[in-house]
């Protein structure tokens, strides 16, 4: 019996075959790109995380994660709030401790946000949770990651 081949039309930008992820960008090609739009989230792992504490009370408000995609060879930050939908931001810093990107994504009134990717290392992830109800806030950064 002959194998029949079917023509496949792909509407998604991410391809999966046998649980293998095919990256649409790699390393510095991913700089400044959204990890969801470019499919890099599919194999991402958290390489480090840090609690975000209120600057006055030191209560934990949420956490920041340093995310890394082996397929894309790029990293980004993701911030999650424990205290409800707030003003959140996520960004990366380079080895000179300078902010690489301050663009971040997250739907309004959600408890998470994430930032653009960066494919040059080392870098570290930072996040901010700001409570609009009482004007308290917290910022945290992970340690540097070298892929």
PDB file of C-alpha atoms in Angstrom:
ATOM      1  CA  UNK A   1       0.000   0.000   0.000  1.00  0.00           C
ATOM      2  CA  UNK A   2       1.348   3.391  -0.929  1.00  0.00           C
ATOM      3  CA  UNK A   3       1.524   6.190   1.572  1.00  0.00           C
ATOM      4  CA  UNK A   4      -0.644   9.117   0.638  1.00  0.00           C
ATOM      5  CA  UNK A   5       0.667  12.579   1.277  1.00  0.00           C
ATOM      6  CA  UNK A   6      -1.721  15.340   2.208  1.00  0.00           C
ATOM      7  CA  UNK A   7      -1.104  18.972   1.509  1.00  0.00           C
ATOM      8  CA  UNK A   8      -1.087  20.861   4.797  1.00  0.00           C
ATOM      9  CA  UNK A   9      -1.807  24.541   5.171  1.00  0.00           C
ATOM     10  CA  UNK A  10      -0.302  26.088   8.278  1.00  0.00           C
ATOM     11  CA  UNK A  11      -2.029  29.045   9.862  1.00  0.00           C
ATOM     12  CA  UNK A  12       0.218  29.017  12.920  1.00  0.00           C
ATOM     13  CA  UNK A  13       3.771  30.268  12.985  1.00  0.00           C
ATOM     14  CA  UNK A  14       4.943  27.490  15.306  1.00  0.00           C
ATOM     15  CA  UNK A  15       5.615  24.019  13.962  1.00  0.00           C
ATOM     16  CA  UNK A  16       5.572  20.889  16.120  1.00  0.00           C
ATOM     17  CA  UNK A  17       6.798  17.534  14.878  1.00  0.00           C
ATOM     18  CA  UNK A  18       7.397  14.689  17.302  1.00  0.00           C
ATOM     19  CA  UNK A  19       7.424  17.204  20.180  1.00  0.00           C
ATOM     20  CA  UNK A  20      10.313  19.073  18.563  1.00  0.00           C
ATOM     21  CA  UNK A  21      10.028  22.861  18.430  1.00  0.00           C
ATOM     22  CA  UNK A  22      11.184  24.662  15.298  1.00  0.00           C
ATOM     23  CA  UNK A  23      12.332  28.142  16.202  1.00  0.00           C
ATOM     24  CA  UNK A  24      11.336  31.072  14.013  1.00  0.00           C
ATOM     25  CA  UNK A  25      14.263  33.086  15.342  1.00  0.00           C
ATOM     26  CA  UNK A  26      17.452  32.152  17.161  1.00  0.00           C
ATOM     27  CA  UNK A  27      19.790  34.027  19.484  1.00  0.00           C
ATOM     28  CA  UNK A  28      20.188  37.694  18.481  1.00  0.00           C
ATOM     29  CA  UNK A  29      17.573  37.325  15.702  1.00  0.00           C
ATOM     30  CA  UNK A  30      15.073  37.152  18.596  1.00  0.00           C
ATOM     31  CA  UNK A  31      16.156  40.462  20.134  1.00  0.00           C
ATOM     32  CA  UNK A  32      13.144  42.674  20.783  1.00  0.00           C
ATOM     33  CA  UNK A  33      10.614  40.064  19.666  1.00  0.00           C
ATOM     34  CA  UNK A  34       7.567  38.751  21.520  1.00  0.00           C
ATOM     35  CA  UNK A  35       8.264  35.170  22.720  1.00  0.00           C
ATOM     36  CA  UNK A  36       4.629  34.160  22.180  1.00  0.00           C
ATOM     37  CA  UNK A  37       4.376  35.548  18.639  1.00  0.00           C
ATOM     38  CA  UNK A  38       7.664  33.853  17.672  1.00  0.00           C
ATOM     39  CA  UNK A  39       6.805  30.492  19.275  1.00  0.00           C
ATOM     40  CA  UNK A  40       9.664  30.543  21.755  1.00  0.00           C
ATOM     41  CA  UNK A  41       7.360  30.039  24.737  1.00  0.00           C
ATOM     42  CA  UNK A  42       6.661  26.459  23.593  1.00  0.00           C
ATOM     43  CA  UNK A  43       9.851  24.959  25.058  1.00  0.00           C
ATOM     44  CA  UNK A  44      10.608  27.679  27.615  1.00  0.00           C
ATOM     45  CA  UNK A  45      11.832  26.851  31.083  1.00  0.00           C
ATOM     46  CA  UNK A  46      12.242  29.014  34.150  1.00  0.00           C
ATOM     47  CA  UNK A  47      15.978  29.163  34.838  1.00  0.00           C
ATOM     48  CA  UNK A  48      15.646  31.315  37.968  1.00  0.00           C
ATOM     49  CA  UNK A  49      13.048  33.262  39.917  1.00  0.00           C
ATOM     50  CA  UNK A  50      12.889  35.821  42.686  1.00  0.00           C
ATOM     51  CA  UNK A  51      10.127  37.017  45.012  1.00  0.00           C
ATOM     52  CA  UNK A  52       8.952  40.599  44.596  1.00  0.00           C
ATOM     53  CA  UNK A  53       8.494  42.168  48.033  1.00  0.00           C
ATOM     54  CA  UNK A  54       6.723  45.352  49.062  1.00  0.00           C
ATOM     55  CA  UNK A  55       9.340  48.068  49.510  1.00  0.00           C
ATOM     56  CA  UNK A  56       7.942  49.051  52.949  1.00  0.00           C
ATOM     57  CA  UNK A  57       6.221  46.020  54.525  1.00  0.00           C
ATOM     58  CA  UNK A  58       8.385  43.378  52.792  1.00  0.00           C
ATOM     59  CA  UNK A  59       5.272  41.276  52.148  1.00  0.00           C
ATOM     60  CA  UNK A  60       5.603  39.132  49.032  1.00  0.00           C
ATOM     61  CA  UNK A  61       3.568  40.707  46.213  1.00  0.00           C
ATOM     62  CA  UNK A  62       4.504  38.246  43.462  1.00  0.00           C
ATOM     63  CA  UNK A  63       7.562  36.924  41.657  1.00  0.00           C
ATOM     64  CA  UNK A  64       9.681  37.433  38.547  1.00  0.00           C
ATOM     65  CA  UNK A  65      10.913  34.531  36.403  1.00  0.00           C
ATOM     66  CA  UNK A  66      13.860  34.388  34.019  1.00  0.00           C
ATOM     67  CA  UNK A  67      12.504  32.347  31.093  1.00  0.00           C
ATOM     68  CA  UNK A  68      14.750  30.653  28.503  1.00  0.00           C
ATOM     69  CA  UNK A  69      13.958  28.869  25.246  1.00  0.00           C
ATOM     70  CA  UNK A  70      16.602  26.356  24.150  1.00  0.00           C
ATOM     71  CA  UNK A  71      15.100  26.234  20.641  1.00  0.00           C
ATOM     72  CA  UNK A  72      15.294  30.007  20.246  1.00  0.00           C
ATOM     73  CA  UNK A  73      18.424  30.482  22.375  1.00  0.00           C
ATOM     74  CA  UNK A  74      16.823  33.582  23.899  1.00  0.00           C
ATOM     75  CA  UNK A  75      15.529  34.731  27.280  1.00  0.00           C
ATOM     76  CA  UNK A  76      12.812  37.030  28.639  1.00  0.00           C
ATOM     77  CA  UNK A  77      11.214  37.959  31.949  1.00  0.00           C
ATOM     78  CA  UNK A  78       7.764  37.084  33.244  1.00  0.00           C
ATOM     79  CA  UNK A  79       6.159  38.724  36.296  1.00  0.00           C
ATOM     80  CA  UNK A  80       3.242  37.306  38.284  1.00  0.00           C
ATOM     81  CA  UNK A  81       1.247  39.110  40.997  1.00  0.00           C
ATOM     82  CA  UNK A  82      -0.107  37.358  44.106  1.00  0.00           C
ATOM     83  CA  UNK A  83      -2.181  40.393  45.065  1.00  0.00           C
ATOM     84  CA  UNK A  84      -4.598  40.582  42.143  1.00  0.00           C
ATOM     85  CA  UNK A  85      -4.661  42.548  38.943  1.00  0.00           C
ATOM     86  CA  UNK A  86      -2.195  45.376  39.323  1.00  0.00           C
ATOM     87  CA  UNK A  87       0.289  47.440  37.363  1.00  0.00           C
ATOM     88  CA  UNK A  88       2.968  44.936  36.347  1.00  0.00           C
ATOM     89  CA  UNK A  89       6.076  45.256  34.247  1.00  0.00           C
ATOM     90  CA  UNK A  90       8.836  42.883  33.115  1.00  0.00           C
ATOM     91  CA  UNK A  91      12.225  43.597  31.565  1.00  0.00           C
ATOM     92  CA  UNK A  92      15.766  42.275  31.083  1.00  0.00           C
ATOM     93  CA  UNK A  93      19.095  43.814  32.065  1.00  0.00           C
ATOM     94  CA  UNK A  94      22.427  43.156  30.375  1.00  0.00           C
ATOM     95  CA  UNK A  95      25.794  42.399  31.992  1.00  0.00           C
ATOM     96  CA  UNK A  96      26.350  46.157  32.539  1.00  0.00           C
ATOM     97  CA  UNK A  97      23.062  46.202  34.529  1.00  0.00           C
ATOM     98  CA  UNK A  98      21.430  48.412  31.889  1.00  0.00           C
ATOM     99  CA  UNK A  99      17.793  47.818  30.920  1.00  0.00           C
ATOM    100  CA  UNK A 100      17.633  46.099  27.544  1.00  0.00           C
ATOM    101  CA  UNK A 101      13.895  46.409  26.900  1.00  0.00           C
ATOM    102  CA  UNK A 102      11.088  47.927  28.861  1.00  0.00           C
ATOM    103  CA  UNK A 103       8.400  46.672  26.502  1.00  0.00           C
ATOM    104  CA  UNK A 104       6.092  44.220  28.192  1.00  0.00           C
ATOM    105  CA  UNK A 105       2.936  42.317  27.382  1.00  0.00           C
ATOM    106  CA  UNK A 106      -0.076  41.402  29.467  1.00  0.00           C
ATOM    107  CA  UNK A 107      -3.768  41.931  29.150  1.00  0.00           C
ATOM    108  CA  UNK A 108      -5.307  44.721  31.166  1.00  0.00           C
ATOM    109  CA  UNK A 109      -6.418  43.577  34.615  1.00  0.00           C
ATOM    110  CA  UNK A 110      -4.422  40.355  34.548  1.00  0.00           C
ATOM    111  CA  UNK A 111      -2.002  39.084  37.166  1.00  0.00           C
ATOM    112  CA  UNK A 112       0.986  38.537  34.854  1.00  0.00           C
ATOM    113  CA  UNK A 113       3.155  40.248  32.256  1.00  0.00           C
ATOM    114  CA  UNK A 114       6.193  39.289  30.202  1.00  0.00           C
ATOM    115  CA  UNK A 115       8.842  41.149  28.236  1.00  0.00           C
ATOM    116  CA  UNK A 116      10.604  40.944  24.883  1.00  0.00           C
ATOM    117  CA  UNK A 117      13.339  38.405  24.224  1.00  0.00           C
ATOM    118  CA  UNK A 118      17.079  38.927  24.169  1.00  0.00           C
ATOM    119  CA  UNK A 119      19.562  36.459  22.708  1.00  0.00           C
ATOM    120  CA  UNK A 120      22.820  37.863  24.090  1.00  0.00           C
ATOM    121  CA  UNK A 121      24.087  36.606  27.429  1.00  0.00           C
ATOM    122  CA  UNK A 122      24.523  37.029  30.315  1.00  0.00           C
ATOM    123  CA  UNK A 123      21.295  38.796  31.188  1.00  0.00           C
ATOM    124  CA  UNK A 124      18.904  38.907  34.127  1.00  0.00           C
ATOM    125  CA  UNK A 125      15.139  39.249  34.496  1.00  0.00           C
ATOM    126  CA  UNK A 126      13.437  42.004  36.486  1.00  0.00           C
ATOM    127  CA  UNK A 127       9.830  42.629  37.421  1.00  0.00           C
ATOM    128  CA  UNK A 128       7.704  45.213  39.210  1.00  0.00           C
ATOM    129  CA  UNK A 129       4.345  44.935  40.995  1.00  0.00           C
ATOM    130  CA  UNK A 130       2.669  48.229  41.892  1.00  0.00           C
ATOM    131  CA  UNK A 131      -0.516  48.332  43.986  1.00  0.00           C
ATOM    132  CA  UNK A 132      -2.730  51.171  42.864  1.00  0.00           C
ATOM    133  CA  UNK A 133      -4.936  50.937  45.972  1.00  0.00           C
ATOM    134  CA  UNK A 134      -2.314  52.081  48.485  1.00  0.00           C
ATOM    135  CA  UNK A 135       0.558  53.182  46.227  1.00  0.00           C
ATOM    136  CA  UNK A 136       2.942  50.495  47.512  1.00  0.00           C
ATOM    137  CA  UNK A 137       5.259  48.659  45.143  1.00  0.00           C
ATOM    138  CA  UNK A 138       8.075  46.171  44.831  1.00  0.00           C
ATOM    139  CA  UNK A 139      10.842  45.376  42.344  1.00  0.00           C
ATOM    140  CA  UNK A 140      13.066  42.308  42.070  1.00  0.00           C
ATOM    141  CA  UNK A 141      15.666  40.894  39.686  1.00  0.00           C
ATOM    142  CA  UNK A 142      17.018  37.392  39.301  1.00  0.00           C
ATOM    143  CA  UNK A 143      20.700  36.627  39.082  1.00  0.00           C
ATOM    144  CA  UNK A 144      22.443  36.677  35.720  1.00  0.00           C
ATOM    145  CA  UNK A 145      21.953  33.710  33.404  1.00  0.00           C
ATOM    146  CA  UNK A 146      24.550  32.514  30.902  1.00  0.00           C
ATOM    147  CA  UNK A 147      23.220  29.932  28.437  1.00  0.00           C
TER     148      UNK A 147
END
